[in-house]
XYZ file of C-alpha atoms in Angstrom:
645
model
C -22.845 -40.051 5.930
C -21.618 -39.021 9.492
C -24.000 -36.342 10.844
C -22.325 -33.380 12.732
C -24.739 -32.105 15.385
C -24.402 -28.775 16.228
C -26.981 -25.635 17.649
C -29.007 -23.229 15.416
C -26.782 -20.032 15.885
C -23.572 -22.357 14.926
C -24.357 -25.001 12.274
C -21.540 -25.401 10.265
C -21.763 -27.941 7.326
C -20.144 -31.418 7.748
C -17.236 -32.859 5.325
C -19.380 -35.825 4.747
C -22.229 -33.884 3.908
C -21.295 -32.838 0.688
C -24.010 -32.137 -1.667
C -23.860 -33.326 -5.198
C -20.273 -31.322 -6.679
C -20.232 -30.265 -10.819
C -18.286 -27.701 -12.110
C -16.127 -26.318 -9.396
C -16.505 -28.640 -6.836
C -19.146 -26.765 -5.484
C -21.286 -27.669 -7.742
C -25.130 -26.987 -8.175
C -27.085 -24.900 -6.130
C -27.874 -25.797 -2.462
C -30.942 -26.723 -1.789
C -32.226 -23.956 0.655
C -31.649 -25.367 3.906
C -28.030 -26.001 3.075
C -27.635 -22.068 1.444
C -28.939 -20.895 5.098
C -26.243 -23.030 6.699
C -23.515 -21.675 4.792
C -24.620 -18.076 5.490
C -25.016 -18.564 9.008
C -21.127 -19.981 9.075
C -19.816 -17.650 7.230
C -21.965 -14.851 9.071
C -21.067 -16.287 12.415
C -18.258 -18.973 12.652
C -18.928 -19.804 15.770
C -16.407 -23.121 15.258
C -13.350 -20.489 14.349
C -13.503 -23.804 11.362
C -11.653 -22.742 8.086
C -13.124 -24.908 5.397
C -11.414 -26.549 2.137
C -14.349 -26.394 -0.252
C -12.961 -29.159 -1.730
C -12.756 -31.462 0.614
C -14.366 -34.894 0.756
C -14.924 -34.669 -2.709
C -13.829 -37.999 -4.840
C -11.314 -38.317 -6.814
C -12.855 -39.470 -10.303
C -15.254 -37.014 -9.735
C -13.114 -34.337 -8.527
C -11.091 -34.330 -11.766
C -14.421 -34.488 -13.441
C -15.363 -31.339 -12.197
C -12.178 -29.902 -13.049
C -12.378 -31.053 -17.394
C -15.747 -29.460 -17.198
C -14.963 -26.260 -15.579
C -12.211 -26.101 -18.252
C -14.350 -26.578 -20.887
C -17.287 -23.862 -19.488
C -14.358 -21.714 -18.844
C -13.005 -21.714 -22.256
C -9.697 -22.428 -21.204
C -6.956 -24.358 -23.271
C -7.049 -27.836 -23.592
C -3.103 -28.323 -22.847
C -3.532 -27.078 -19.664
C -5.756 -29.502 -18.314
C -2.988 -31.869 -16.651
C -2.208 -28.994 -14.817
C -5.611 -28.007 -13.302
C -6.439 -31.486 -12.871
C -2.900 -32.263 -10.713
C -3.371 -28.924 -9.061
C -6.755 -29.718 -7.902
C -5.629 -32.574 -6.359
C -2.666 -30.719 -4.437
C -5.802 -27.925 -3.745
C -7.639 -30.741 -1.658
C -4.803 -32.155 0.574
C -2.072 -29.670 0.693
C -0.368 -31.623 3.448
C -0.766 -35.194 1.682
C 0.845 -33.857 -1.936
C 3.410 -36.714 -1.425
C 1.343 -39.558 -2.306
C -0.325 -38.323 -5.150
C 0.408 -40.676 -7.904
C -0.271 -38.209 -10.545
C 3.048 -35.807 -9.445
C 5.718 -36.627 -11.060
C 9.578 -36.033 -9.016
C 9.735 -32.087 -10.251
C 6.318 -31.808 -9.602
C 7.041 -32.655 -6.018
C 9.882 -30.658 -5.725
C 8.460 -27.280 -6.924
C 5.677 -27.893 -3.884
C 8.232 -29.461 -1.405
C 10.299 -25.441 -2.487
C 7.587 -23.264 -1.169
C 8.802 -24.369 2.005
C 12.284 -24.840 1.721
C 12.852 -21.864 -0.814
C 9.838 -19.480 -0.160
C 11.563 -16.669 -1.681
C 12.333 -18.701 -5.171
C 10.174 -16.696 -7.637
C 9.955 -15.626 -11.192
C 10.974 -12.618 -11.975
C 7.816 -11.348 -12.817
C 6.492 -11.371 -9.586
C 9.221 -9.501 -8.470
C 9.100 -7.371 -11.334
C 5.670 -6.415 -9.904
C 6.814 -6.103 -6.228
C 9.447 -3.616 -7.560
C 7.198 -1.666 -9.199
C 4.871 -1.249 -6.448
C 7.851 -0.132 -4.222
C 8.451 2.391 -6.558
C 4.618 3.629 -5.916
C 5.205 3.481 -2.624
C 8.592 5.266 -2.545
C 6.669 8.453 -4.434
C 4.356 8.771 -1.217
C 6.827 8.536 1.226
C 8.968 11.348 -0.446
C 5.822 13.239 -1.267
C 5.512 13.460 2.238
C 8.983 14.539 2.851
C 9.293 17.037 0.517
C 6.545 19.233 2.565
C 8.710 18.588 5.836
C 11.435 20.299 4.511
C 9.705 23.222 3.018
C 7.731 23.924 5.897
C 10.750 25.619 7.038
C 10.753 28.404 3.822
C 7.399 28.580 2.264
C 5.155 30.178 4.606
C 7.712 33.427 4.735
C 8.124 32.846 0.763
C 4.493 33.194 0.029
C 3.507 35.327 2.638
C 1.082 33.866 5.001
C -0.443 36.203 6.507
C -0.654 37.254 10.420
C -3.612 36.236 12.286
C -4.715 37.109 15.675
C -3.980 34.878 18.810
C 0.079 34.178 18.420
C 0.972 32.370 21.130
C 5.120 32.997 20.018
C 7.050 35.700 20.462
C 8.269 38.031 17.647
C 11.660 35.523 17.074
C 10.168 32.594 16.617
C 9.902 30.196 14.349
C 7.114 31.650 11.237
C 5.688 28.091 10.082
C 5.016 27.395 14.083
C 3.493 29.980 15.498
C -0.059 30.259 15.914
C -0.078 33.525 13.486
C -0.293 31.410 10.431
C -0.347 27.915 11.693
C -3.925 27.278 10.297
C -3.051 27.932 7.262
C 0.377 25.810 7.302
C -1.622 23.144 8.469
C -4.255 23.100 5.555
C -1.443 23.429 2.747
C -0.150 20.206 4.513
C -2.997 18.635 5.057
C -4.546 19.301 1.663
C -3.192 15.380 0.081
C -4.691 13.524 2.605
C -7.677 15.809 3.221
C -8.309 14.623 -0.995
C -7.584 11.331 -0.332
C -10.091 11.483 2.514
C -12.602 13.040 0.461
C -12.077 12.363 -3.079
C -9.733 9.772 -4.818
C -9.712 6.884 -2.161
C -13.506 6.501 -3.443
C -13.461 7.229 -7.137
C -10.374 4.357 -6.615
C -13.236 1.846 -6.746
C -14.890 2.445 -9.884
C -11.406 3.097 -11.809
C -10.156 -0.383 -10.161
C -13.789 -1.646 -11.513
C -12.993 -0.549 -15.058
C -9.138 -0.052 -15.711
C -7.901 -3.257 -13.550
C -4.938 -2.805 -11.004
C -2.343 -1.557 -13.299
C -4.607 1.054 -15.422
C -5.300 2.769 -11.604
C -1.822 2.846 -10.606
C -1.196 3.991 -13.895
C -3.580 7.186 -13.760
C -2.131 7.678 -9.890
C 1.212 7.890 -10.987
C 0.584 10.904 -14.244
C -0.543 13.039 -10.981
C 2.290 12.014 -9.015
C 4.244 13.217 -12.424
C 2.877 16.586 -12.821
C 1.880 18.048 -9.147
C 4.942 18.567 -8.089
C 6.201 20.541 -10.811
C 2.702 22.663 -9.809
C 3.663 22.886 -6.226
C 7.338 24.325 -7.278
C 5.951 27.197 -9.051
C 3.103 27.794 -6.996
C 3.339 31.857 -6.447
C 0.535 32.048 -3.696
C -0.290 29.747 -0.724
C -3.678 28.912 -2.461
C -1.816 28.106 -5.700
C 0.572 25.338 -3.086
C -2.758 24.383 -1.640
C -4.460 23.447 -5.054
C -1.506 21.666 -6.384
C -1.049 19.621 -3.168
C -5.002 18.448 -3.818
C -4.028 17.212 -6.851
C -0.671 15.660 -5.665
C -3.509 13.721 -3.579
C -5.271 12.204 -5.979
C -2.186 10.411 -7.411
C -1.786 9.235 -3.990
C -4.786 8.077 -2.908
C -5.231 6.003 -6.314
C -1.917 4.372 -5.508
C -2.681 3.458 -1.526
C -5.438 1.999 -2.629
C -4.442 0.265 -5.312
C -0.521 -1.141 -4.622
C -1.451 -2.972 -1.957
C -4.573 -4.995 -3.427
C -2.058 -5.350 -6.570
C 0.471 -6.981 -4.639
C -1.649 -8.872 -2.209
C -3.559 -10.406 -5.350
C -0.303 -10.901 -7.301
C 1.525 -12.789 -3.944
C 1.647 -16.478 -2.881
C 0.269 -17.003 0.268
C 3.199 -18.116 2.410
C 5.107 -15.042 1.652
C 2.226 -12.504 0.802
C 2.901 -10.518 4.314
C 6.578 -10.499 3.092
C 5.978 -8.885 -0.373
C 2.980 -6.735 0.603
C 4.586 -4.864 3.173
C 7.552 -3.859 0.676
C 4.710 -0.268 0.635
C 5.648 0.766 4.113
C 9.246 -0.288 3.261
C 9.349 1.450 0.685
C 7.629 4.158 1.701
C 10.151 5.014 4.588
C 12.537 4.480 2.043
C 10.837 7.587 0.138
C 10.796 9.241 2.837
C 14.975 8.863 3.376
C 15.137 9.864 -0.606
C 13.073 12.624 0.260
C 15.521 13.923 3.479
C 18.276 13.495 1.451
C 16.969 15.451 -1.668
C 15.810 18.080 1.121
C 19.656 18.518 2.489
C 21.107 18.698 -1.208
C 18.946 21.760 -1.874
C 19.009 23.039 1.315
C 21.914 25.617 0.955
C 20.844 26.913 -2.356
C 19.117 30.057 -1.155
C 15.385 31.452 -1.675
C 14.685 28.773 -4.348
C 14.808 25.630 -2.122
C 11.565 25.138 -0.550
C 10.816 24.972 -4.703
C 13.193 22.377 -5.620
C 12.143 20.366 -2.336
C 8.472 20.048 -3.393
C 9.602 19.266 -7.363
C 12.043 16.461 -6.906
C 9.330 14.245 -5.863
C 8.267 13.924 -9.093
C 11.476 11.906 -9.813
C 10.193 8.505 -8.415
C 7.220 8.664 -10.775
C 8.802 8.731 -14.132
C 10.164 5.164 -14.071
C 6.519 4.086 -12.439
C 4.751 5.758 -15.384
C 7.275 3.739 -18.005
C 7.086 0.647 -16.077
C 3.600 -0.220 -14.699
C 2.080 -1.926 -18.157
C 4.562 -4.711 -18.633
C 3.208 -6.165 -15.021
C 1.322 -9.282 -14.993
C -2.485 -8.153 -14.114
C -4.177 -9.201 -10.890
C -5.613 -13.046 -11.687
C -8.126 -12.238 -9.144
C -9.313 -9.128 -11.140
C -9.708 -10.842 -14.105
C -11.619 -13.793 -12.512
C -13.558 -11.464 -11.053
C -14.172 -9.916 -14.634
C -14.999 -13.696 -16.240
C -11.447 -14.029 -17.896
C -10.057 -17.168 -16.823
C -7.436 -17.580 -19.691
C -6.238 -14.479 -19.135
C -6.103 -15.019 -15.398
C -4.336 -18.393 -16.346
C -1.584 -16.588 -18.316
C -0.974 -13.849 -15.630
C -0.450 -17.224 -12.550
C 1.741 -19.126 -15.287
C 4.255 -15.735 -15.285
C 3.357 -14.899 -10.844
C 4.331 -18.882 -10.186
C 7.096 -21.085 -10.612
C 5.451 -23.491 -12.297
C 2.278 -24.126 -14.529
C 1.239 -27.087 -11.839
C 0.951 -24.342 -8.690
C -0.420 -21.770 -11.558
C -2.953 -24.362 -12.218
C -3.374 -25.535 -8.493
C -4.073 -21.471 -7.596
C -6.282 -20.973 -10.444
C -8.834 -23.820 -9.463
C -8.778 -23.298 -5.460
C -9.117 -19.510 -5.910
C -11.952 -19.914 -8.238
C -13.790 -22.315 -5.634
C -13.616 -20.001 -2.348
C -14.853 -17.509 -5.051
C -17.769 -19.784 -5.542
C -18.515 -20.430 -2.380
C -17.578 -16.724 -0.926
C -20.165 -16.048 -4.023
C -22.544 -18.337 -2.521
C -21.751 -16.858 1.057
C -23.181 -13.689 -0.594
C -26.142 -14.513 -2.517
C -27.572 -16.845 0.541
C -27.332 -13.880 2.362
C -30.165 -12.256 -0.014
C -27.365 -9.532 -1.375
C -26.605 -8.869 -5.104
C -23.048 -9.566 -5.892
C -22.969 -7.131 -8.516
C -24.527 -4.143 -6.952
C -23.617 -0.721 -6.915
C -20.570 1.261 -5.325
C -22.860 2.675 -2.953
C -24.551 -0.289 -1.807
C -21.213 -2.207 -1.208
C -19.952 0.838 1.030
C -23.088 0.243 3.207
C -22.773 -3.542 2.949
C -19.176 -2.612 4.616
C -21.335 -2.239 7.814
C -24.024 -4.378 7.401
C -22.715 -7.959 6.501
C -21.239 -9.533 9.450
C -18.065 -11.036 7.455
C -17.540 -7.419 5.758
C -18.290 -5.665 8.952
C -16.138 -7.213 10.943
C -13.040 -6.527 8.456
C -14.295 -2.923 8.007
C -13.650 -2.989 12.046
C -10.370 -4.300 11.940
C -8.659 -2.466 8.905
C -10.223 0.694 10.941
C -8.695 0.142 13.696
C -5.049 -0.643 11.929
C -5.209 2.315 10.178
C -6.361 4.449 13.255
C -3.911 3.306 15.184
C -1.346 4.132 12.428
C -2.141 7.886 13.511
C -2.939 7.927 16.918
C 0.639 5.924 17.540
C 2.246 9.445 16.489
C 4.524 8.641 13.856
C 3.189 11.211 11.895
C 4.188 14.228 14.166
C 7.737 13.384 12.937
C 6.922 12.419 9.083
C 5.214 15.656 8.509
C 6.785 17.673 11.068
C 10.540 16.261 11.714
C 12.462 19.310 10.513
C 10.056 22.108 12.530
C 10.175 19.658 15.600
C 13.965 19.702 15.560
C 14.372 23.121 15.310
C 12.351 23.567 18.408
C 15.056 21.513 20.186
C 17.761 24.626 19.453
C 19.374 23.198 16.518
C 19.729 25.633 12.689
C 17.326 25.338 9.803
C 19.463 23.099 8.051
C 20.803 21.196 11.399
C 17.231 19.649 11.588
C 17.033 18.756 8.047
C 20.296 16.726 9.065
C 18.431 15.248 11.815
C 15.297 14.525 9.819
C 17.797 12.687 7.377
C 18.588 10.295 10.176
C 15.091 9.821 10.955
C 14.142 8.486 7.415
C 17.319 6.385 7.707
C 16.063 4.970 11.198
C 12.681 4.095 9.391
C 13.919 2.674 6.292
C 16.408 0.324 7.953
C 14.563 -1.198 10.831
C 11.222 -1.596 8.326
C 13.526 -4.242 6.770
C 13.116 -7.104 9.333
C 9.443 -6.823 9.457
C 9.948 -8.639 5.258
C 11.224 -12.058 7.592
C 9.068 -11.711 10.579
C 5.875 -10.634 8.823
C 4.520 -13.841 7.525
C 6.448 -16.035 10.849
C 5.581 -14.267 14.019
C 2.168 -12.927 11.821
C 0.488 -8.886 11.829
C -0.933 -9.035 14.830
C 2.048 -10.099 17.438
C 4.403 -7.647 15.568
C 1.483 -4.922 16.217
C 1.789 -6.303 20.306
C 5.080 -5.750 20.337
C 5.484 -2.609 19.116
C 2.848 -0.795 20.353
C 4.215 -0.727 23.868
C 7.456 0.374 22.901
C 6.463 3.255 20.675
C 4.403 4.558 24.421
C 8.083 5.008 26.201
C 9.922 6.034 23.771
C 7.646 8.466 22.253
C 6.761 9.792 26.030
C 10.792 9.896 26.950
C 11.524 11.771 23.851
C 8.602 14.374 25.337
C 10.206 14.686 27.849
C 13.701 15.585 27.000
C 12.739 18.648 26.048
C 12.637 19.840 29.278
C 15.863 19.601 29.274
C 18.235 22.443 30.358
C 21.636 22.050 28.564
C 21.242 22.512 24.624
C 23.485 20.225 23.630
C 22.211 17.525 25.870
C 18.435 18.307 25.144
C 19.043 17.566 21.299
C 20.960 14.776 21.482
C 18.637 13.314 24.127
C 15.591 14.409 21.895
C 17.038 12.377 18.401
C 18.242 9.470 19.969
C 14.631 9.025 21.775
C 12.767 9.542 18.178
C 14.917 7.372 16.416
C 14.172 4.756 19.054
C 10.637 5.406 18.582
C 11.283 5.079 14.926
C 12.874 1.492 14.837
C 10.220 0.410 16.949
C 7.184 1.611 14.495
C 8.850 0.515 11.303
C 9.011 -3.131 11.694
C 5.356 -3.198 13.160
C 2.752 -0.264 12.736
C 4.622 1.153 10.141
C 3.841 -1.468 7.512
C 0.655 -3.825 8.875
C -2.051 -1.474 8.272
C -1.786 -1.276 4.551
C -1.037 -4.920 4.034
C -3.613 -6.018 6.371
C -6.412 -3.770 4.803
C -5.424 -4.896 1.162
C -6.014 -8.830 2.493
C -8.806 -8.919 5.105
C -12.044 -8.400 2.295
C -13.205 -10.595 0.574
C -13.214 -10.395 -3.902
C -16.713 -8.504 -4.056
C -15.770 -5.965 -1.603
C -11.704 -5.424 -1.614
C -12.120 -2.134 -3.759
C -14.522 -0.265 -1.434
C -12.841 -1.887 1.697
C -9.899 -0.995 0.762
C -11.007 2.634 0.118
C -12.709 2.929 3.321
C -9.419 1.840 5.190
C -7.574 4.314 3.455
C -9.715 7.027 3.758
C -9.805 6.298 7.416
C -6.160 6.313 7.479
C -6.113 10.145 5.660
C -9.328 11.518 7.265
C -6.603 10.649 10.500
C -3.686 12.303 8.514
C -5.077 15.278 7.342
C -6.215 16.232 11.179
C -2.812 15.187 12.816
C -1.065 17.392 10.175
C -4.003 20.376 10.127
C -3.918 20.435 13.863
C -0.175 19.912 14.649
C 1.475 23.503 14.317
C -1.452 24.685 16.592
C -0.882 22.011 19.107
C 3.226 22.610 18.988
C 2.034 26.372 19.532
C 0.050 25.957 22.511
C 1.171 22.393 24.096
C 4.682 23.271 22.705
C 6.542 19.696 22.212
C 6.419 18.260 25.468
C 2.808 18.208 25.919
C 2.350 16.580 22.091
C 4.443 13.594 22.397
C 3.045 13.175 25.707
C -0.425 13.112 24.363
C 0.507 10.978 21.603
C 1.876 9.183 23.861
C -0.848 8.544 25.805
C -2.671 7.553 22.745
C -0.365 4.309 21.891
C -2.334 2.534 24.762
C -5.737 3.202 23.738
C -4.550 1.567 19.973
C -2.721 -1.294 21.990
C -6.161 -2.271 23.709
C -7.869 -1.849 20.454
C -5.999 -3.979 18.689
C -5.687 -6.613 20.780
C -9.255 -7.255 20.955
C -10.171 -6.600 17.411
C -7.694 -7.697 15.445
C -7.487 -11.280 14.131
C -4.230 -12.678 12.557
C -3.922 -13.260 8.838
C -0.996 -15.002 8.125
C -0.668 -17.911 6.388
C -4.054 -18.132 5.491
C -5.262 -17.323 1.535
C -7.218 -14.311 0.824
C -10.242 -16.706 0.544
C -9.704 -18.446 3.596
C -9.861 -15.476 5.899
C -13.422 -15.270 4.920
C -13.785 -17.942 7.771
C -11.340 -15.770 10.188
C -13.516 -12.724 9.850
C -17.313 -15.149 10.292
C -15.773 -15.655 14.030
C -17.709 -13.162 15.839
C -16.243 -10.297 17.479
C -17.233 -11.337 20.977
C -16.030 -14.759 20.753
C -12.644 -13.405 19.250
C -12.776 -11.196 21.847
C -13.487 -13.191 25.059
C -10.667 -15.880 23.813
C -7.994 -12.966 23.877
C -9.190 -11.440 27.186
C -9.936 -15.067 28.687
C -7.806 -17.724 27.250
C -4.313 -15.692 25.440
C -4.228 -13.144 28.490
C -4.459 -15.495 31.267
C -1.547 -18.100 29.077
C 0.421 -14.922 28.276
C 0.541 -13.766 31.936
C 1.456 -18.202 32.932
C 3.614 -18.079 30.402
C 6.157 -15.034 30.712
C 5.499 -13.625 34.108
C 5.057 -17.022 36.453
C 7.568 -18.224 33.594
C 5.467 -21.810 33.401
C 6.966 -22.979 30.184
C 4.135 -26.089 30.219
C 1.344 -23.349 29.460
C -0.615 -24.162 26.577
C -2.667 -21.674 24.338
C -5.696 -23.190 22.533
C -5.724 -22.263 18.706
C -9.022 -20.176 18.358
C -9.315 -21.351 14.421
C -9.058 -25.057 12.890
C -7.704 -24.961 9.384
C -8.436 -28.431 7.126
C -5.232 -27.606 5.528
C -3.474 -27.531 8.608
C -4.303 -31.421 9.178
C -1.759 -33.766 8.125
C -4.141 -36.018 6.395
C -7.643 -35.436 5.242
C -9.018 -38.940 5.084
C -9.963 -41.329 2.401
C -12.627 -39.151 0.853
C -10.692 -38.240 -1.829
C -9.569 -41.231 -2.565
């Protein structure tokens, strides 16, 4: 055996010294020593070293493993082939073209992940589709509000309350008479999410699966708005809005997991972000079902918070007949089942079988990760939300999804989503002139989301969050600023064109990382509460942005709100570029190793090897600047050796 000499605080387990492999290829339990040795890498990967756990294991034996583990598993005897050829692929990816055992289709189907990444059943797309369909609900859920804000608080008579800071013709859902209370009926979704559903998401993703959650989400997204549209008092709105916020919460944190699960992992950036796609697509249904009611007199603020319930019906109809999560139902012991769900999610039975067995080892050995760590990997709901803080791996994606989804907020977008229509018509232009201009707004967001389905999983989250971020500052803080302009006509054209520049910036970057990059950074044990900690971070965010807003446009009036908002696309830039690790390309499993690299190594390379290249590289313009990889992937290597042979 070669020995692999490394210090205390980084000991990371040699290839060669691969204990004694049974059932998964991870085989017994390590001896003590060697438990302690995977903790401390996968509690602090000093290396940035993403392991294959399958590595270095031989072939007779490998394949060994892999009969047993069928057998233990209770899993079909025809399928064994399968498992057995897809461990092999599992061990080298890179080397799959001298494997004796694949046959010439065999080597195709693997050779057309590359060369046709979008080739997929239809059932994965089925599944995509329906999760668009979840996401399109919030995003016109959202909408609807921003078009009633202009009718409902006269309809329902908020009242008056001291400290106005507008004069007797102004705008009634702006000024600070009754802008606490606009704010709260707005707010009152994500203040639920924040409080309520993106928790009890956990246990009902515990017990009903993926689909059965969704499922519940989308019979609230059914009935609430039907509530909302008869609502008589502002209390009556309020209430029905809280429950309009359970259906959403159960679906933000839900979709995402479902599709991230569901997704290969060269195009799982790709599919997963189809919920902020689709969610500015929502939001365009929603502007355009807001300007075909918005002539139709006293009723319209009504039928503007009721046709959101038209998205739902088809995801109500349509969410059983999706393949379940295979992860799920490993999770849950059910391999056959989680067999027959990869068999319909890939092309063929060989990568079903390849995904099955590699999955099910970097759940062994995140398992392992877990228990040498002295935790219980079936503990409680409240114990996992602390573990979110107290495990380094967990901690340091509970960071990271934080900041993502903070940033989502602080960037701004938000003051137009919720507020588009009232922010308009403080430029000069009618009621139903700034619905008009809201319309393009959702059309701005819906298009330029679309290139971020290409770029996602090629130029990875984290460089389309370094781009953007930038951007969104000028254009945000220029739109600001046109509002100091004198000539009307000039001022509102100057205003839209700004926002809508601001718009295409955030859609193909901010607009749809966070909720993709929360639903992939956990690991198995912990995606459920992770997940509902991101998105309650996200809505905790929401709910004060849209509480606060109407005061802020009050008091600050417009100029002084983008400014500050601004301001505050800086603060996430710098955040993010020191906390945020990429994820592409990498399986679910395999960012266990990402998030082990400590925070102040991660850290210190951006600050002291990227930012020093970057500057080298596109300010002196030295094109022979090199940037050191941080990581070391054993997949990435073009051949692993003769271990396996």
């Amino acid at each position: 055996m070669t020995e692999k000499v490394v210090s205390n605080d980084q000991a990371v387990l040699s290839h060669d010294e691969v204990p004694t492999k049974t059932e998964t290829g991870l085989g017994e339990k390590f001896p003590a020593t060697q438990k302690q040795d995977i903790a401390r890498q996968l509690a602090e990967n000093a290396e940035g070293e993403i392991r294959n756990p399958l590595k270095g294991i031989p072939r007779e034996q490998l394949l060994d493993d892999v009969a047993r583990f069928r057998v233990e598993k209770g899993l079909p005897e025809d399928i064994l082939p399968y498992l057995q050829k897809g461990a092999l692929v599992a061990q080298n990816p890179a080397g799959f073209e001298r494997l004796e055992e694949l046959d010439a289709a065999d080597k195709e189907a693997i050779r057309n992940e590359v060369l046709h990444r979008w080739r997929h059943p239809w059932a994965l797309y089925y599944t995509i589709f329906l999760n668009s369909i979840a996401a399109a609900i919030q995003g016109w859920d959202q909408t609807a509000s921003n078009g009633a804000n202009l009718a409902f608080p006269d309809a329902l008579g908020i009242p008056d309350g001291a400290g106005s800071a507008c004069g007797p013709d102004a705008n009634v859902g702006l000024c600070a008479k009754n802008s606490w209370i606009v704010g709260l009926v707005n707010s009152m979704p994500y203040i639920t999410i924040c409080i309520f559903s993106g928790w009890v998401s956990d246990p009902l993703n515990h017990y009903l699966g993926r689909r059965g959650t969704i499922w519940i989400g989308a019979i609230f997204s059914v009935l609430a708005p039907f509530g909302m549209a008869l609502s008589q008092t502002w209390g009556q709105l309020a209430a029905c809005r809280m429950l309009l916020g359970i259906g959403m919460g159960l679906k933000e944190v839900t979709v995402p997991v479902f599709s991230a699960e569901n997704s290969p992992t060269n195009i799982r950036g790709g599919l997963v972000m189809s919920w902020q796609l689709w969610t500015a697509f929502g939001i365009f249904l929603g502007t355009c079902a807001n300007l075909a009611v918005g002539k139709v007199g006293d009723i319209g603020w009504r039928l503007q918070f009721g046709s959101a319930f038209i998205p739902a019906v088809p995801l109500v109809l349509g969410t059983w007949f999706c393949p379940e999560s295979p992860r799920w139902y490993l999770k849950k012991g059910k391999f056959e089942k989680a067999w027959k769900s990869l068999v319909r999610l890939r092309n063929t039975k060989l990568q079903a079988g390849r995904d099955l067995y590699y999955i099910h080892a970097l759940l062994v050995e995140e398992e392992r990760m877990v228990e040498a760590a002295g935790l219980n990997v079936n503990s409680s709901m409240f114990t996992r939300f602390f573990e979110l803080f107290t495990i380094p791996r967990v901690r340091r994606a509970t960071w990271a999804s934080g900041v993502v989804m903070i940033a989502q907020q602080m960037c701004g977008i938000n003051i137009i989503s919720f507020y588009s229509s009232s922010i308009f018509e403080q430029s000069g232009v009618s009621s139903y002139t700034a619905l008009w201009a809201s319309f393009g707004f959702g059309l701005i967001n819906f298009l330029f989301a679309w290139p971020a389905v290409f770029t996602m999983d090629t130029w990875g989250r984290r460089t389309l969050l370094l781009f953007t971020f930038p951007n969104m500052f000028w254009s945000l803080l220029t739109a600001g600023l046109c509002y100091l302009i004198t000539d009307k006509n000039a001022r509102i054209a100057a205003v839209a064109t700004f926002v809508y520049i601001f718009a295409a910036f955030y859609s193909p970057g901010e607009g749809p990382v966070p909720f993709m990059y929360s639903a992939e950074v956990f690991p198995l044990s912990h995606r459920e509460i992770g997940m509902s900690w991101a998105v309650a971070t996200n809505n905790f965010w929401a709910s004060v942005l849209s509480l606060t807003l109407p005061r802020m446009l009050a008091v600050m009036q417009p100029v002084g709100v983008f400014g500050f908002y601004a301001g505050l696309n800086l603060v996430a830039l710098a955040m993010i570029y020191v906390c945020v690790p990429e994820t592409k390309q990498k399986s679910l499993e395999e960012l266990d190793y990402v998030f082990a690299v400590p925070y102040r190594k991660f850290a210190k390379h951006q600050l002291g090897t990227v930012l020093p290249w970057w500057f080298k590289r596109w300010i002196l313009w030295q094109r022979t600047a090199k940037c050191p990889d941080l990581y070391h992937n054993d997949n990435d290597a073009s051949d692993q050796g003769e271990n396996s042979a």
